[in-house]
Short mmCIF file of N, CA and C in Angstrom, two decimals:
data_model
loop_
_atom_site.label_atom_id
_atom_site.label_comp_id
_atom_site.label_asym_id
_atom_site.label_seq_id
_atom_site.Cartn_x
_atom_site.Cartn_y
_atom_site.Cartn_z
N MET S 9 36.31 -10.36 -39.67
CA MET S 9 34.88 -10.57 -39.76
C MET S 9 34.18 -9.34 -39.20
N ALA S 10 33.17 -8.90 -39.89
CA ALA S 10 32.44 -7.70 -39.48
C ALA S 10 31.58 -8.01 -38.27
N ARG S 11 31.52 -7.04 -37.41
CA ARG S 11 30.73 -7.18 -36.19
C ARG S 11 29.27 -6.82 -36.49
N PHE S 12 28.35 -7.61 -35.93
CA PHE S 12 26.93 -7.36 -36.17
C PHE S 12 26.50 -6.09 -35.45
N ARG S 13 25.76 -5.26 -36.16
CA ARG S 13 25.25 -4.02 -35.56
C ARG S 13 23.75 -3.98 -35.80
N TYR S 14 23.01 -3.97 -34.70
CA TYR S 14 21.55 -3.89 -34.78
C TYR S 14 21.17 -2.45 -35.08
N SER S 15 20.48 -2.25 -36.19
CA SER S 15 20.21 -0.88 -36.65
C SER S 15 19.25 -0.12 -35.74
N LEU S 16 18.46 -0.81 -34.97
CA LEU S 16 17.50 -0.15 -34.08
C LEU S 16 17.95 -0.21 -32.62
N GLN S 17 19.26 -0.30 -32.41
CA GLN S 17 19.79 -0.42 -31.05
C GLN S 17 19.41 0.77 -30.18
N ASN S 18 19.39 1.96 -30.75
CA ASN S 18 19.02 3.14 -29.96
C ASN S 18 17.59 3.02 -29.43
N ILE S 19 16.70 2.54 -30.26
CA ILE S 19 15.30 2.36 -29.83
C ILE S 19 15.23 1.29 -28.75
N LEU S 20 15.96 0.21 -28.94
CA LEU S 20 15.99 -0.86 -27.93
C LEU S 20 16.51 -0.33 -26.60
N ASN S 21 17.54 0.50 -26.63
CA ASN S 21 18.08 1.08 -25.40
C ASN S 21 17.03 1.93 -24.69
N ILE S 22 16.29 2.72 -25.45
CA ILE S 22 15.23 3.55 -24.87
C ILE S 22 14.16 2.67 -24.25
N LYS S 23 13.77 1.61 -24.94
CA LYS S 23 12.75 0.69 -24.42
C LYS S 23 13.23 0.03 -23.13
N GLU S 24 14.50 -0.32 -23.07
CA GLU S 24 15.04 -0.93 -21.86
C GLU S 24 15.02 0.05 -20.70
N LYS S 25 15.35 1.31 -20.98
CA LYS S 25 15.29 2.33 -19.93
C LYS S 25 13.87 2.54 -19.45
N MET S 26 12.91 2.52 -20.38
CA MET S 26 11.51 2.68 -19.99
C MET S 26 11.06 1.51 -19.13
N GLU S 27 11.51 0.31 -19.48
CA GLU S 27 11.16 -0.87 -18.69
C GLU S 27 11.76 -0.78 -17.29
N THR S 28 13.00 -0.35 -17.20
CA THR S 28 13.65 -0.20 -15.90
C THR S 28 12.91 0.82 -15.04
N GLN S 29 12.52 1.92 -15.66
CA GLN S 29 11.77 2.95 -14.93
C GLN S 29 10.42 2.41 -14.46
N ALA S 30 9.74 1.64 -15.30
CA ALA S 30 8.45 1.07 -14.92
C ALA S 30 8.62 0.08 -13.76
N LYS S 31 9.70 -0.69 -13.78
CA LYS S 31 9.97 -1.62 -12.69
C LYS S 31 10.21 -0.87 -11.38
N GLN S 32 10.94 0.24 -11.47
CA GLN S 32 11.19 1.04 -10.27
C GLN S 32 9.89 1.64 -9.73
N GLU S 33 9.03 2.12 -10.62
CA GLU S 33 7.75 2.68 -10.19
C GLU S 33 6.90 1.61 -9.53
N PHE S 34 6.93 0.39 -10.08
CA PHE S 34 6.19 -0.71 -9.49
C PHE S 34 6.72 -1.02 -8.09
N GLY S 35 8.03 -1.06 -7.95
CA GLY S 35 8.64 -1.32 -6.64
C GLY S 35 8.27 -0.26 -5.62
N THR S 36 8.26 0.98 -6.06
CA THR S 36 7.89 2.09 -5.17
C THR S 36 6.43 1.97 -4.75
N ALA S 37 5.57 1.66 -5.71
CA ALA S 37 4.14 1.51 -5.40
C ALA S 37 3.91 0.34 -4.45
N GLN S 38 4.63 -0.76 -4.67
CA GLN S 38 4.49 -1.93 -3.80
C GLN S 38 4.97 -1.60 -2.38
N ALA S 39 6.06 -0.86 -2.27
CA ALA S 39 6.57 -0.47 -0.95
C ALA S 39 5.56 0.43 -0.24
N ALA S 40 4.95 1.35 -0.98
CA ALA S 40 3.94 2.23 -0.39
C ALA S 40 2.74 1.42 0.10
N LEU S 41 2.34 0.42 -0.69
CA LEU S 41 1.23 -0.45 -0.27
C LEU S 41 1.59 -1.19 1.01
N ASN S 42 2.80 -1.69 1.10
CA ASN S 42 3.23 -2.40 2.31
C ASN S 42 3.18 -1.49 3.53
N VAL S 43 3.63 -0.25 3.37
CA VAL S 43 3.61 0.71 4.49
C VAL S 43 2.17 0.97 4.92
N GLU S 44 1.29 1.21 3.97
CA GLU S 44 -0.11 1.51 4.30
C GLU S 44 -0.79 0.30 4.95
N THR S 45 -0.49 -0.89 4.47
CA THR S 45 -1.08 -2.11 5.04
C THR S 45 -0.59 -2.33 6.47
N GLU S 46 0.70 -2.12 6.70
CA GLU S 46 1.23 -2.26 8.06
C GLU S 46 0.59 -1.25 9.00
N HIS S 47 0.41 -0.04 8.51
CA HIS S 47 -0.22 1.00 9.33
C HIS S 47 -1.66 0.60 9.67
N LEU S 48 -2.38 0.06 8.70
CA LEU S 48 -3.75 -0.40 8.95
C LEU S 48 -3.77 -1.50 10.01
N GLU S 49 -2.84 -2.43 9.93
CA GLU S 49 -2.79 -3.51 10.92
C GLU S 49 -2.49 -2.98 12.31
N ARG S 50 -1.60 -2.00 12.41
CA ARG S 50 -1.31 -1.39 13.73
C ARG S 50 -2.55 -0.70 14.28
N LEU S 51 -3.29 -0.01 13.41
CA LEU S 51 -4.51 0.67 13.86
C LEU S 51 -5.56 -0.34 14.33
N LYS S 52 -5.69 -1.44 13.61
CA LYS S 52 -6.65 -2.48 14.01
C LYS S 52 -6.26 -3.08 15.36
N GLU S 53 -4.96 -3.27 15.56
CA GLU S 53 -4.49 -3.80 16.85
C GLU S 53 -4.80 -2.82 17.97
N ARG S 54 -4.58 -1.55 17.71
CA ARG S 54 -4.88 -0.53 18.72
C ARG S 54 -6.37 -0.52 19.04
N ARG S 55 -7.20 -0.69 18.03
CA ARG S 55 -8.65 -0.73 18.25
C ARG S 55 -9.02 -1.95 19.12
N ARG S 56 -8.39 -3.10 18.84
CA ARG S 56 -8.64 -4.29 19.66
C ARG S 56 -8.25 -4.05 21.12
N GLU S 57 -7.17 -3.31 21.32
CA GLU S 57 -6.76 -2.99 22.69
C GLU S 57 -7.82 -2.13 23.38
N TYR S 58 -8.40 -1.19 22.65
CA TYR S 58 -9.48 -0.38 23.22
C TYR S 58 -10.68 -1.25 23.57
N GLU S 59 -10.99 -2.23 22.73
CA GLU S 59 -12.11 -3.13 23.01
C GLU S 59 -11.85 -3.94 24.27
N GLU S 60 -10.61 -4.43 24.41
CA GLU S 60 -10.25 -5.19 25.61
C GLU S 60 -10.35 -4.30 26.85
N GLN S 61 -9.88 -3.07 26.70
CA GLN S 61 -9.95 -2.12 27.81
C GLN S 61 -11.42 -1.86 28.17
N SER S 62 -12.26 -1.77 27.17
CA SER S 62 -13.69 -1.54 27.39
C SER S 62 -14.31 -2.68 28.19
N ALA S 63 -13.96 -3.90 27.82
CA ALA S 63 -14.48 -5.06 28.54
C ALA S 63 -14.00 -5.04 29.99
N GLY S 64 -12.76 -4.65 30.22
CA GLY S 64 -12.22 -4.57 31.57
C GLY S 64 -12.90 -3.49 32.39
N LEU S 65 -13.24 -2.37 31.76
CA LEU S 65 -13.92 -1.28 32.48
C LEU S 65 -15.31 -1.70 32.93
N LEU S 66 -15.95 -2.55 32.17
CA LEU S 66 -17.31 -2.96 32.52
C LEU S 66 -17.33 -4.05 33.59
N LYS S 67 -16.22 -4.74 33.81
CA LYS S 67 -16.18 -5.82 34.79
C LYS S 67 -15.96 -5.31 36.21
N GLY S 68 -15.07 -4.36 36.36
CA GLY S 68 -14.73 -3.89 37.70
C GLY S 68 -15.67 -2.80 38.17
N LYS S 69 -15.12 -1.94 39.03
CA LYS S 69 -15.87 -0.80 39.52
C LYS S 69 -16.19 0.11 38.33
N LEU S 70 -17.44 0.50 38.21
CA LEU S 70 -17.86 1.30 37.07
C LEU S 70 -17.40 2.74 37.20
N ASP S 71 -16.60 3.16 36.26
CA ASP S 71 -16.13 4.54 36.17
C ASP S 71 -16.71 5.11 34.89
N LEU S 72 -17.80 5.86 35.04
CA LEU S 72 -18.53 6.33 33.87
C LEU S 72 -17.68 7.21 32.95
N ARG S 73 -16.84 8.01 33.55
CA ARG S 73 -15.99 8.89 32.73
C ARG S 73 -15.04 8.06 31.87
N ALA S 74 -14.41 7.07 32.47
CA ALA S 74 -13.48 6.21 31.73
C ALA S 74 -14.21 5.42 30.65
N ILE S 75 -15.41 4.95 30.97
CA ILE S 75 -16.20 4.20 29.98
C ILE S 75 -16.55 5.10 28.80
N GLU S 76 -16.96 6.32 29.09
CA GLU S 76 -17.33 7.26 28.02
C GLU S 76 -16.11 7.63 27.17
N GLU S 77 -14.96 7.85 27.81
CA GLU S 77 -13.74 8.16 27.06
C GLU S 77 -13.34 6.99 26.16
N ASN S 78 -13.48 5.79 26.70
CA ASN S 78 -13.16 4.60 25.92
C ASN S 78 -14.10 4.46 24.72
N LYS S 79 -15.37 4.75 24.95
CA LYS S 79 -16.36 4.67 23.87
C LYS S 79 -16.03 5.68 22.76
N GLU S 80 -15.66 6.89 23.16
CA GLU S 80 -15.28 7.92 22.18
C GLU S 80 -14.02 7.51 21.42
N ALA S 81 -13.08 6.91 22.14
CA ALA S 81 -11.84 6.46 21.50
C ALA S 81 -12.13 5.36 20.48
N LEU S 82 -13.05 4.46 20.82
CA LEU S 82 -13.43 3.40 19.88
C LEU S 82 -14.07 3.99 18.62
N LEU S 83 -14.95 4.96 18.80
CA LEU S 83 -15.59 5.60 17.65
C LEU S 83 -14.56 6.30 16.78
N LYS S 84 -13.62 6.98 17.41
CA LYS S 84 -12.57 7.67 16.67
C LYS S 84 -11.69 6.66 15.92
N MET S 85 -11.37 5.55 16.57
CA MET S 85 -10.56 4.52 15.93
C MET S 85 -11.30 3.91 14.74
N ASP S 86 -12.62 3.74 14.86
CA ASP S 86 -13.39 3.23 13.73
C ASP S 86 -13.23 4.14 12.52
N SER S 87 -13.31 5.44 12.77
CA SER S 87 -13.16 6.42 11.70
C SER S 87 -11.75 6.36 11.09
N ILE S 88 -10.76 6.28 11.95
CA ILE S 88 -9.37 6.25 11.48
C ILE S 88 -9.10 4.97 10.69
N VAL S 89 -9.61 3.84 11.17
CA VAL S 89 -9.41 2.56 10.47
C VAL S 89 -10.09 2.60 9.10
N ALA S 90 -11.29 3.17 9.03
CA ALA S 90 -11.99 3.26 7.74
C ALA S 90 -11.21 4.13 6.76
N THR S 91 -10.69 5.24 7.25
CA THR S 91 -9.89 6.12 6.39
C THR S 91 -8.64 5.41 5.90
N GLN S 92 -7.99 4.68 6.79
CA GLN S 92 -6.77 3.96 6.40
C GLN S 92 -7.09 2.84 5.42
N ALA S 93 -8.24 2.19 5.58
CA ALA S 93 -8.63 1.13 4.64
C ALA S 93 -8.80 1.71 3.24
N ILE S 94 -9.32 2.93 3.15
CA ILE S 94 -9.46 3.59 1.85
C ILE S 94 -8.08 3.86 1.26
N ARG S 95 -7.15 4.29 2.11
CA ARG S 95 -5.78 4.56 1.63
C ARG S 95 -5.12 3.27 1.13
N VAL S 96 -5.39 2.15 1.80
CA VAL S 96 -4.84 0.87 1.37
C VAL S 96 -5.41 0.49 0.00
N GLU S 97 -6.71 0.68 -0.17
CA GLU S 97 -7.33 0.37 -1.46
C GLU S 97 -6.75 1.23 -2.58
N LYS S 98 -6.53 2.50 -2.28
CA LYS S 98 -5.93 3.39 -3.28
C LYS S 98 -4.51 2.93 -3.62
N ALA S 99 -3.76 2.51 -2.61
CA ALA S 99 -2.40 2.02 -2.84
C ALA S 99 -2.43 0.74 -3.69
N LYS S 100 -3.43 -0.12 -3.45
CA LYS S 100 -3.57 -1.33 -4.27
C LYS S 100 -3.84 -0.97 -5.73
N GLU S 101 -4.69 0.04 -5.94
CA GLU S 101 -4.97 0.49 -7.30
C GLU S 101 -3.70 1.03 -7.96
N ASN S 102 -2.90 1.76 -7.20
CA ASN S 102 -1.64 2.29 -7.73
C ASN S 102 -0.68 1.17 -8.11
N VAL S 103 -0.63 0.13 -7.28
CA VAL S 103 0.24 -1.01 -7.58
C VAL S 103 -0.23 -1.70 -8.86
N GLU S 104 -1.53 -1.88 -8.98
CA GLU S 104 -2.06 -2.54 -10.18
C GLU S 104 -1.77 -1.72 -11.43
N ALA S 105 -1.93 -0.40 -11.34
CA ALA S 105 -1.64 0.47 -12.49
C ALA S 105 -0.15 0.40 -12.84
N ALA S 106 0.70 0.40 -11.84
CA ALA S 106 2.15 0.32 -12.08
C ALA S 106 2.51 -1.03 -12.68
N ARG S 107 1.85 -2.09 -12.22
CA ARG S 107 2.10 -3.42 -12.77
C ARG S 107 1.72 -3.47 -14.25
N GLU S 108 0.59 -2.86 -14.58
CA GLU S 108 0.17 -2.84 -15.98
C GLU S 108 1.15 -2.04 -16.85
N ARG S 109 1.61 -0.91 -16.33
CA ARG S 109 2.60 -0.11 -17.08
C ARG S 109 3.89 -0.90 -17.27
N MET S 110 4.30 -1.63 -16.22
CA MET S 110 5.51 -2.43 -16.31
C MET S 110 5.35 -3.54 -17.35
N ALA S 111 4.21 -4.21 -17.33
CA ALA S 111 3.97 -5.28 -18.30
C ALA S 111 3.97 -4.73 -19.73
N GLU S 112 3.37 -3.57 -19.91
CA GLU S 112 3.35 -2.95 -21.23
C GLU S 112 4.76 -2.57 -21.68
N ALA S 113 5.57 -2.04 -20.78
CA ALA S 113 6.95 -1.68 -21.12
C ALA S 113 7.75 -2.93 -21.49
N MET S 114 7.50 -4.03 -20.80
CA MET S 114 8.20 -5.28 -21.11
C MET S 114 7.80 -5.78 -22.50
N LYS S 115 6.52 -5.70 -22.82
CA LYS S 115 6.06 -6.11 -24.15
C LYS S 115 6.70 -5.25 -25.23
N GLU S 116 6.74 -3.94 -24.99
CA GLU S 116 7.32 -3.02 -25.96
C GLU S 116 8.79 -3.35 -26.22
N ARG S 117 9.52 -3.64 -25.15
CA ARG S 117 10.94 -3.96 -25.32
C ARG S 117 11.11 -5.25 -26.10
N LYS S 118 10.28 -6.23 -25.83
CA LYS S 118 10.43 -7.53 -26.50
C LYS S 118 10.06 -7.47 -27.98
N MET S 119 9.29 -6.47 -28.37
CA MET S 119 8.92 -6.34 -29.78
C MET S 119 10.10 -5.87 -30.62
N HIS S 120 11.08 -5.24 -30.00
CA HIS S 120 12.22 -4.71 -30.78
C HIS S 120 13.42 -5.55 -30.64
#
């Protein structure tokens, strides 16, 4: 009995490779988003620690230099957190774009 041979097998193989590559890109983008999100959470925690330190400085003996340094640190942390939030949003956009490319590659493979 003759063995079935799909005449467009080469195209199907290429589509499968493209799908695999799109899945890998999606995984990489998702991992990058996770890293950026974790970094943002660590920065927010550090900012909360500065706020707690600020409250402690105002309760005890007033040390103007320490209060001013803490205030500057809080302002700097606000800037850093805002910058990191932008990086997280960009990473989310990259994940969404990779997801769309992956979905398109899956559709292409299923058509053949």
